[in-house]
Tab-separated table of C-alpha atoms and ligand atoms in Angstrom:
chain	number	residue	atom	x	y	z
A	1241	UNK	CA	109.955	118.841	97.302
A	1242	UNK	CA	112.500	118.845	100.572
A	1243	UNK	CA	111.427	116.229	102.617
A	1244	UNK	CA	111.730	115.652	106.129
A	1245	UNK	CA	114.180	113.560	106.942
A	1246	UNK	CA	113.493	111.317	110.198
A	1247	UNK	CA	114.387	107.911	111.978
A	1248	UNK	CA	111.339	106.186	113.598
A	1249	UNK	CA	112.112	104.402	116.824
A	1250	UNK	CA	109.493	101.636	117.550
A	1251	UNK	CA	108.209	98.326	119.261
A	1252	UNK	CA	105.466	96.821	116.851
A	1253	UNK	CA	102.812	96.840	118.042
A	1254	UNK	CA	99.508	96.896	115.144
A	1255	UNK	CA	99.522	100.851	115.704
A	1256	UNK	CA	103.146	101.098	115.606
A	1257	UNK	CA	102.996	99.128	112.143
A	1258	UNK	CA	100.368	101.490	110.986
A	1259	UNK	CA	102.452	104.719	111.756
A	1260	UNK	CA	105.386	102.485	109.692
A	1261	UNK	CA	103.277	102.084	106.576
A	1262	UNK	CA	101.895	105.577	106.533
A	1263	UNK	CA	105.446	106.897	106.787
A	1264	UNK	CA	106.935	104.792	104.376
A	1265	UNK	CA	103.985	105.339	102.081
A	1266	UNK	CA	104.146	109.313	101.991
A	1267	UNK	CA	106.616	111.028	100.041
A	1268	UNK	CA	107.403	114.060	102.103
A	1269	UNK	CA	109.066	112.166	104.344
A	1270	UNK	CA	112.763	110.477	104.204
A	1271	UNK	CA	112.597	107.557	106.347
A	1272	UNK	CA	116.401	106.886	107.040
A	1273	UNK	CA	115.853	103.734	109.024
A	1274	UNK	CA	114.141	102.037	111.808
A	1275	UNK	CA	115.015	101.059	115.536
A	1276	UNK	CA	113.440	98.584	117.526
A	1277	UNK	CA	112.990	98.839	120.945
A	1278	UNK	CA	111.468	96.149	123.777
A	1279	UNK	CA	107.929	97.556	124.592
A	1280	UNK	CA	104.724	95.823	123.854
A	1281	UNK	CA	106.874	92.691	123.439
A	1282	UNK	CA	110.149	91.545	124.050
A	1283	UNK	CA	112.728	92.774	120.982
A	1284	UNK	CA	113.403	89.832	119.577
A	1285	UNK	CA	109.337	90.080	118.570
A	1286	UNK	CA	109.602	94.269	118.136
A	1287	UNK	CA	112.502	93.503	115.669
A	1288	UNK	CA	111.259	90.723	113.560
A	1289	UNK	CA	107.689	92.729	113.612
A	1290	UNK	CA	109.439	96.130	112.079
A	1291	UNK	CA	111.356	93.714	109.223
A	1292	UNK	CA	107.711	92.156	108.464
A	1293	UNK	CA	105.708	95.751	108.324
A	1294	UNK	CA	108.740	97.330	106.055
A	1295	UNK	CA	109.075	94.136	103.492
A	1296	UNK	CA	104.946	94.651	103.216
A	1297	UNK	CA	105.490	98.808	102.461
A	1298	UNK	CA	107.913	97.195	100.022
A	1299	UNK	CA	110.920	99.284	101.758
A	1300	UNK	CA	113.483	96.834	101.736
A	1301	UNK	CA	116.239	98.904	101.178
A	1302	UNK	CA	116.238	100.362	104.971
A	1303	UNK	CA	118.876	99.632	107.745
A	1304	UNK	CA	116.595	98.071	110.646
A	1305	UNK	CA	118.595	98.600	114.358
A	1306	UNK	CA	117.915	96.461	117.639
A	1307	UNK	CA	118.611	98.790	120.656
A	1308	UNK	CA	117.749	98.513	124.086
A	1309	UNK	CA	115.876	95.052	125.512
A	1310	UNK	CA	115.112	96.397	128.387
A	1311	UNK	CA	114.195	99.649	130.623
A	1312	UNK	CA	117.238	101.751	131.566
A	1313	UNK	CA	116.979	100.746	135.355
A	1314	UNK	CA	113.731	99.134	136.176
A	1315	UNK	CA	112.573	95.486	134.324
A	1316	UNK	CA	110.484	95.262	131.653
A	1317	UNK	CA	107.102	95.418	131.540
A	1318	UNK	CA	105.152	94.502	128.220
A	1319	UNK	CA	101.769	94.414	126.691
A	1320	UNK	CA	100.601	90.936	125.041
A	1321	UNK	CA	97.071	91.357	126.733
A	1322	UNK	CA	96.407	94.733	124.299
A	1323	UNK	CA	98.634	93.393	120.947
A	1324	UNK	CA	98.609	89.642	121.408
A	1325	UNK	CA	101.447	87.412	122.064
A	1326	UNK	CA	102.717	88.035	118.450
A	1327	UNK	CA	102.715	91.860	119.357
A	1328	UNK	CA	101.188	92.045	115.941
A	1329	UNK	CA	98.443	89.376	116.062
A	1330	UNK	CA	95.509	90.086	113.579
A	1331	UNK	CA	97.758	89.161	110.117
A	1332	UNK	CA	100.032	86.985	109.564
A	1333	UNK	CA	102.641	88.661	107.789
A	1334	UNK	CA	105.292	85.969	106.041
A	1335	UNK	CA	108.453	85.670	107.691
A	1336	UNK	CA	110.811	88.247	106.315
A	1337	UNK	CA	114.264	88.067	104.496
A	1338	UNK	CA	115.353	91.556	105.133
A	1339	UNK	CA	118.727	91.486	107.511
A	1340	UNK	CA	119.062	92.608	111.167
A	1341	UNK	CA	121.747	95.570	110.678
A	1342	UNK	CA	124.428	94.478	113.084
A	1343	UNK	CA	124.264	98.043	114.267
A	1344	UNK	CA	122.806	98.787	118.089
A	1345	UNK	CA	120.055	101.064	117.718
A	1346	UNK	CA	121.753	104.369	119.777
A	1347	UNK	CA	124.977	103.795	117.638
A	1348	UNK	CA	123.198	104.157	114.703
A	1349	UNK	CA	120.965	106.795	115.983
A	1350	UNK	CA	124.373	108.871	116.666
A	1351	UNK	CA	126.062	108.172	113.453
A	1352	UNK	CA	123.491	109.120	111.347
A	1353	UNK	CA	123.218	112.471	113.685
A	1354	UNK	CA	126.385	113.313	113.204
A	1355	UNK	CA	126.250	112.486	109.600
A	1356	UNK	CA	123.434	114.500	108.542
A	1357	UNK	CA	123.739	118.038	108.656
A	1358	UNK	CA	122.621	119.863	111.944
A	1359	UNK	CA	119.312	120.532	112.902
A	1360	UNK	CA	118.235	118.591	109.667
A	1361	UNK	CA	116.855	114.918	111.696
A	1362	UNK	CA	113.754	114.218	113.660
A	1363	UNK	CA	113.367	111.243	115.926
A	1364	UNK	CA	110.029	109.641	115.667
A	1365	UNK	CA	109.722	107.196	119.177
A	1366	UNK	CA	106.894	105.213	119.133
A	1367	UNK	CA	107.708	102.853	122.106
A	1368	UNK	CA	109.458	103.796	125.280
A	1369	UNK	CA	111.977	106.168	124.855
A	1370	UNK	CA	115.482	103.762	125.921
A	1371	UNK	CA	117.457	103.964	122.811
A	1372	UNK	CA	116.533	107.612	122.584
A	1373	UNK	CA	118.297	108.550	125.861
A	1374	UNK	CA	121.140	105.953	125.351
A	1375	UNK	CA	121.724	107.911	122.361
A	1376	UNK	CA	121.862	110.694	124.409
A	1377	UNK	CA	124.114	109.452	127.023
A	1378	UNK	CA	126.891	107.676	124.900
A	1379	UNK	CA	126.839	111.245	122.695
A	1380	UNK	CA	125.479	114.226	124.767
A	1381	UNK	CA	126.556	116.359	121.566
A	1382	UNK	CA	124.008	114.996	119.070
A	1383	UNK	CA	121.340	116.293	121.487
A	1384	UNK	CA	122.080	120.055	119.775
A	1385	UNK	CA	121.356	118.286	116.142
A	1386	UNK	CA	118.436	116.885	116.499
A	1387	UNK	CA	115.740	118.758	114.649
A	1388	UNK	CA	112.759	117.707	116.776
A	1389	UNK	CA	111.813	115.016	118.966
A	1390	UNK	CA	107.862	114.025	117.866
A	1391	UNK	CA	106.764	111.384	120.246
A	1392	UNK	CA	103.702	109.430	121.462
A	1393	UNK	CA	103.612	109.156	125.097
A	1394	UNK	CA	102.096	110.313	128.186
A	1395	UNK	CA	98.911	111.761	129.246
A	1396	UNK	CA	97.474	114.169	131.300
A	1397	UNK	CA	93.575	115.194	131.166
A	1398	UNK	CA	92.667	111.350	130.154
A	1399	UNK	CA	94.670	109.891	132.918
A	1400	UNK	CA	96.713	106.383	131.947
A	1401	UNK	CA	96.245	103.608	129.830
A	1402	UNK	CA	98.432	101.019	132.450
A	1403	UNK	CA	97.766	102.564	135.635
A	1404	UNK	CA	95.376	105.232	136.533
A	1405	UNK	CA	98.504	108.451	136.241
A	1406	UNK	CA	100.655	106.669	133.232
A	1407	UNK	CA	100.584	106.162	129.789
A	1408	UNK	CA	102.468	102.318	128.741
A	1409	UNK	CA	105.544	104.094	126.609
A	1410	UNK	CA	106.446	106.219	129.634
A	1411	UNK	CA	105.223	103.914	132.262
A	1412	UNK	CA	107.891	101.245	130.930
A	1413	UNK	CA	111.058	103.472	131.110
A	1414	UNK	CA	109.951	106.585	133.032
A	1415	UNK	CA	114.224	107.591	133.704
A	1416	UNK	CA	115.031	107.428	130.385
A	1417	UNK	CA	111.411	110.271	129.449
A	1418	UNK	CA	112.844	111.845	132.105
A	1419	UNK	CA	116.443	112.435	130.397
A	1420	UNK	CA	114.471	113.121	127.065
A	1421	UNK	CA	112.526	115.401	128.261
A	1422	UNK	CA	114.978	117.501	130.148
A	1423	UNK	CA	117.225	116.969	127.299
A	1424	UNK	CA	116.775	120.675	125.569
A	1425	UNK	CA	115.685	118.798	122.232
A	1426	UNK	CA	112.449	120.455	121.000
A	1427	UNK	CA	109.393	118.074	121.716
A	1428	UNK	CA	106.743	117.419	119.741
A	1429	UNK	CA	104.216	114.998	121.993
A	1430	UNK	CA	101.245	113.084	121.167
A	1431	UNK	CA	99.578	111.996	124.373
A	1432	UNK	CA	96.593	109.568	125.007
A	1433	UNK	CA	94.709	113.236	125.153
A	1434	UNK	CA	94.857	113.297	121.574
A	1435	UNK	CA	95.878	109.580	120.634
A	1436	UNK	CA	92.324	109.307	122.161
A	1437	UNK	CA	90.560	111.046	119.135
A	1438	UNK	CA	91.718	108.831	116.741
A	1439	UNK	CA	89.119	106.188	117.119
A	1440	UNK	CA	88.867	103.154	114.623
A	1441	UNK	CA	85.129	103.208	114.239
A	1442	UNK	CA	83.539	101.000	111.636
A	1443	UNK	CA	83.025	103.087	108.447
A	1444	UNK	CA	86.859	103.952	108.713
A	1445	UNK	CA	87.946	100.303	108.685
A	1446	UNK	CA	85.778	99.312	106.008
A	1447	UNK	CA	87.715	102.133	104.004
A	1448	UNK	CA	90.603	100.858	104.584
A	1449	UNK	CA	89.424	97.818	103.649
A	1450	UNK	CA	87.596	98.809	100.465
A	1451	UNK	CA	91.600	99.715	98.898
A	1452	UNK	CA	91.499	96.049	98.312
A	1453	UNK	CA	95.401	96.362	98.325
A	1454	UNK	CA	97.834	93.898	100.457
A	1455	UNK	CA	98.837	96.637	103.022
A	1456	UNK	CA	95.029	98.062	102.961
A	1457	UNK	CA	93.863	94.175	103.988
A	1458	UNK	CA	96.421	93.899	106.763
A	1459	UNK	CA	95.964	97.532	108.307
A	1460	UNK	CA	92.232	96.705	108.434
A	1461	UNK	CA	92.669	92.841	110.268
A	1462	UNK	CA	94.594	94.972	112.778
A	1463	UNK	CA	92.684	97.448	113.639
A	1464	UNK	CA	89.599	94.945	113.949
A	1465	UNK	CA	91.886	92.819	116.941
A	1466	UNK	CA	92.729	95.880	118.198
A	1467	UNK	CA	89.651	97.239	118.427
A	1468	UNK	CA	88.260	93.871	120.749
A	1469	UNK	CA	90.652	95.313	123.819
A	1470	UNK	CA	90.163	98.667	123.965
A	1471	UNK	CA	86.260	98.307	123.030
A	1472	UNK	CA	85.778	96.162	125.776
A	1473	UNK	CA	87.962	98.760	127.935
A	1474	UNK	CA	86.289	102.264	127.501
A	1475	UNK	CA	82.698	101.115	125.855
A	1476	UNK	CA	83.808	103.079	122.696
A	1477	UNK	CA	83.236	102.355	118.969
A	1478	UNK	CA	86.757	101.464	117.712
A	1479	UNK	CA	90.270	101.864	119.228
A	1480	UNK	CA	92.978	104.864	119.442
A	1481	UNK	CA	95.609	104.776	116.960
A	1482	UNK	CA	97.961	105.951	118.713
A	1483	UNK	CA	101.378	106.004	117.501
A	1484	UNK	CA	99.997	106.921	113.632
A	1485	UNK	CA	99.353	110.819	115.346
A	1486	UNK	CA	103.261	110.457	115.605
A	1487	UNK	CA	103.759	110.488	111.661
A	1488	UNK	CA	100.434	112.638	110.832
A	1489	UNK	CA	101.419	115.268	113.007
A	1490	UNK	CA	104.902	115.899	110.274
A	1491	UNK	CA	102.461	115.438	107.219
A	1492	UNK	CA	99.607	117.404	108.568
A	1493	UNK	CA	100.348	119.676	111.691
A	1494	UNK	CA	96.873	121.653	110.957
A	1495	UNK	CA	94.920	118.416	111.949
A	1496	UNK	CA	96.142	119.084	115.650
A	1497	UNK	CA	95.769	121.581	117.999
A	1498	UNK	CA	97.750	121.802	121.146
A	1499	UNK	CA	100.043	124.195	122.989
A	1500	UNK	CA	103.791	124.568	124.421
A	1501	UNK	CA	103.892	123.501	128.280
A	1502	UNK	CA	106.564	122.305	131.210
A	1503	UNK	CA	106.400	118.569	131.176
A	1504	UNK	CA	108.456	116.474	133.578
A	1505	UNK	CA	107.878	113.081	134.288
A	1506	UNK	CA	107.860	111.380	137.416
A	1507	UNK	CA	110.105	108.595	138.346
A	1508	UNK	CA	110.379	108.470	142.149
A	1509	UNK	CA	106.869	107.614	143.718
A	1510	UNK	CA	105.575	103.904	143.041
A	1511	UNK	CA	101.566	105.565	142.585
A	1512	UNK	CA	102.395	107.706	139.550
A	1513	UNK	CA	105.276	106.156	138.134
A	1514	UNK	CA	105.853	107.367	134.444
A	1515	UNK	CA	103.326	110.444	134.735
A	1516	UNK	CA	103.772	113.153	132.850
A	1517	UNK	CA	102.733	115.897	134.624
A	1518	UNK	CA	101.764	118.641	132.122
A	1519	UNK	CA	101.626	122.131	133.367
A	1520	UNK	CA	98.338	123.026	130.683
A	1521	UNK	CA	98.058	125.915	132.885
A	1522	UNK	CA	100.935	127.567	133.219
A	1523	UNK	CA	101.108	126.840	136.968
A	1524	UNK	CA	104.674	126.785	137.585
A	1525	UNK	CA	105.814	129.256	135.582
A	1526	UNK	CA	108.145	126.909	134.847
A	1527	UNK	CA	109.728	126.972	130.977
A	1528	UNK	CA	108.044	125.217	127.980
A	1529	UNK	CA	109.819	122.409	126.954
A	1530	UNK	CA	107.376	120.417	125.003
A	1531	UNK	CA	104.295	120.977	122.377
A	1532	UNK	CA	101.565	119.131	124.328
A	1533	UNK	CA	99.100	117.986	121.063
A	1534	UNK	CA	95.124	117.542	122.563
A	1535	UNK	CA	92.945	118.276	119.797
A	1536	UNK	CA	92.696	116.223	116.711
A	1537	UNK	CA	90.312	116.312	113.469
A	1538	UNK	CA	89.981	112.779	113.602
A	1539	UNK	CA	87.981	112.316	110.134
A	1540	UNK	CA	90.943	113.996	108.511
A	1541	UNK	CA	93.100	111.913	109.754
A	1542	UNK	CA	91.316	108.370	108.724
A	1543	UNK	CA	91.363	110.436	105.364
A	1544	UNK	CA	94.819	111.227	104.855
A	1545	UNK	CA	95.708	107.576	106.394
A	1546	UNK	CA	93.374	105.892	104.041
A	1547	UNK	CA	94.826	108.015	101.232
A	1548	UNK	CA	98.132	106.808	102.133
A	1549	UNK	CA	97.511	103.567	102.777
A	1550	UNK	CA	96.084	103.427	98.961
A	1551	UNK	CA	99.235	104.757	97.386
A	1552	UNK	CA	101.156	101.180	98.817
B	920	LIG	C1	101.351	103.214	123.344
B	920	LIG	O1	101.647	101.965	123.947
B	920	LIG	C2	101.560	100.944	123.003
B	920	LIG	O2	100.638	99.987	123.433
B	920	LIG	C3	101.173	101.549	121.686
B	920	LIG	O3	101.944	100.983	120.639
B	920	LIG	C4	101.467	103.017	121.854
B	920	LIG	O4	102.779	103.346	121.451
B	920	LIG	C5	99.992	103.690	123.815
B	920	LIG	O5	99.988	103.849	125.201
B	921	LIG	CA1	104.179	101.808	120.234
């Protein structure tokens, strides 16, 4: 089997743990590594989070990279009031023995660009996208080897998820998914359009539950605190998974359905900071430069999850 190979970018975060475990739990992917990002909650927390998740999924043997702890030019806003102060409250994973690389996340990025062979890596961002365009700034050239950018971010027919126009992972560094996006790097994205499908409901957490296993036990606590937030937000049985879509989208591109648009972000009015406005329509006439994801088969997704999960 040729796997995919792919670095995941990340600020855990219960979903962002969940898209961690299903990655490192399926075998068509080659996870080469993990960067940590401030997001949800400060670094320090996004980094010792991503060392828990991977000594759980037993993947000790990965390089994990701090990056950026802040926006590229605005501060940092984060999101205890969704993930808790933990940023992964729900479990309480031990504390973990697996070492900080001394790396900075957009080094590493770079170096293992340049090291792999062209066209050959996708980035997997799961958090706002700073390290991804520091990469790109301290080495414009590895922007012509990336295979494909697959992200969760932005949204367009379901509005925001931190104000009423933007989604939290653009909202919180809106230059820097700005630079990404008009980068030239094919885009993969999974908005809140789609992220919004992929609703925790009770039967699927009790599967999760049922695998009886360590990782199956934790995935399920999560997803019941997560669920108490967004619940109370949208009157809804259960809570998007959002950043998973990220991961199932390489393992399982038929469970989506979406289209190639002109995105561009905003980053100058104080209203719709962060927005990506998506041009569904073909308005502009402007050039695609994204695959805009808005349909998902959400019970084949809790089943290839679940699948996964069991396999840890
Ligand atoms: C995104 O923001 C975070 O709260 C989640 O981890 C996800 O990446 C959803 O807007
Ligand atoms: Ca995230």
């Amino acid at each position: 089997m040729t796997r995919i190979p792919l670095l995941i970018d990340t600020d855990p975060g219960q979903d962002d743990a969940i898209a961690l475990l299903l990655a490192a739990a399926s075998p068509e992917l080659e996870l080469l590594g993990v960067t940590t990002v401030a997001g949800n909650v400060p670094l320090a927390l996004t980094t010792l989070n991503a060392r828990k998740v991977l000594e759980l999924a037993g993947r000790r043997d990965l390089p994990v990279c701090a990056g950026a702890d802040r926006p590229l030019d605005v501060p940092l806003v984060t999101a205890e009031h969704v993930h808790g102060d933990t940023g992964l409250d729900g479990v309480d994973l031990p504390a973990p023995t697996l070492p900080v690389d001394p790396r900075h996340a957009a080094d590493f990025i770079v170096q293992v660009l340049r090291e792999r062979a062209p066209g050959t890596v996708t980035l997997c961002p799961l958090g706002p996208l700073t390290n991804i365009a520091l990469a790109l700034r301290r080495a414009p050239d590895v922007a012509a080897r990336i295979r494909r950018i697959v992200l969760m971010g932005g949204g367009f027919f379901e509005g925001g998820n931190v104000t009423p126009a933007a989604e939290f992972n653009l909202y919180v560094d809106p230059q820097a998914a700005h630079e990404v996006f008009t980068s030239g790097v094919p885009i993969t994205m999974a908005p809140l359009d789609v992220t919004h499908q992929a609703l925790t409901r009770a039967d699927r957490i009790a599967a999760i539950r049922a695998l009886g296993s360590r990782a199956g036990d934790a995935v399920a606590a999560w997803m019941d605190f997560y669920e108490r937030y967004d619940e109370q937000k949208y009157g809804q049985d259960g809570a998007p998974l959002h950043d998973p879509c990220v991961i199932a989208w390489l393992l399982a591109p038929e469970l989506f359905q979406g289209r190639d648009c002109n995105v561009r972000i905003e980053v100058q009015s104080p209203l719709t900071r962060g927005m990506s406005v998506i041009d569904w329509w073909g308005a502009t006439g402007l050039p695609a430069n994204a695959q805009v994801l808005r349909h998902l088969d959400a019970d084949g997704f809790f089943a290839l999850l679940t699948e996964r999960l069991g396999r840890l």
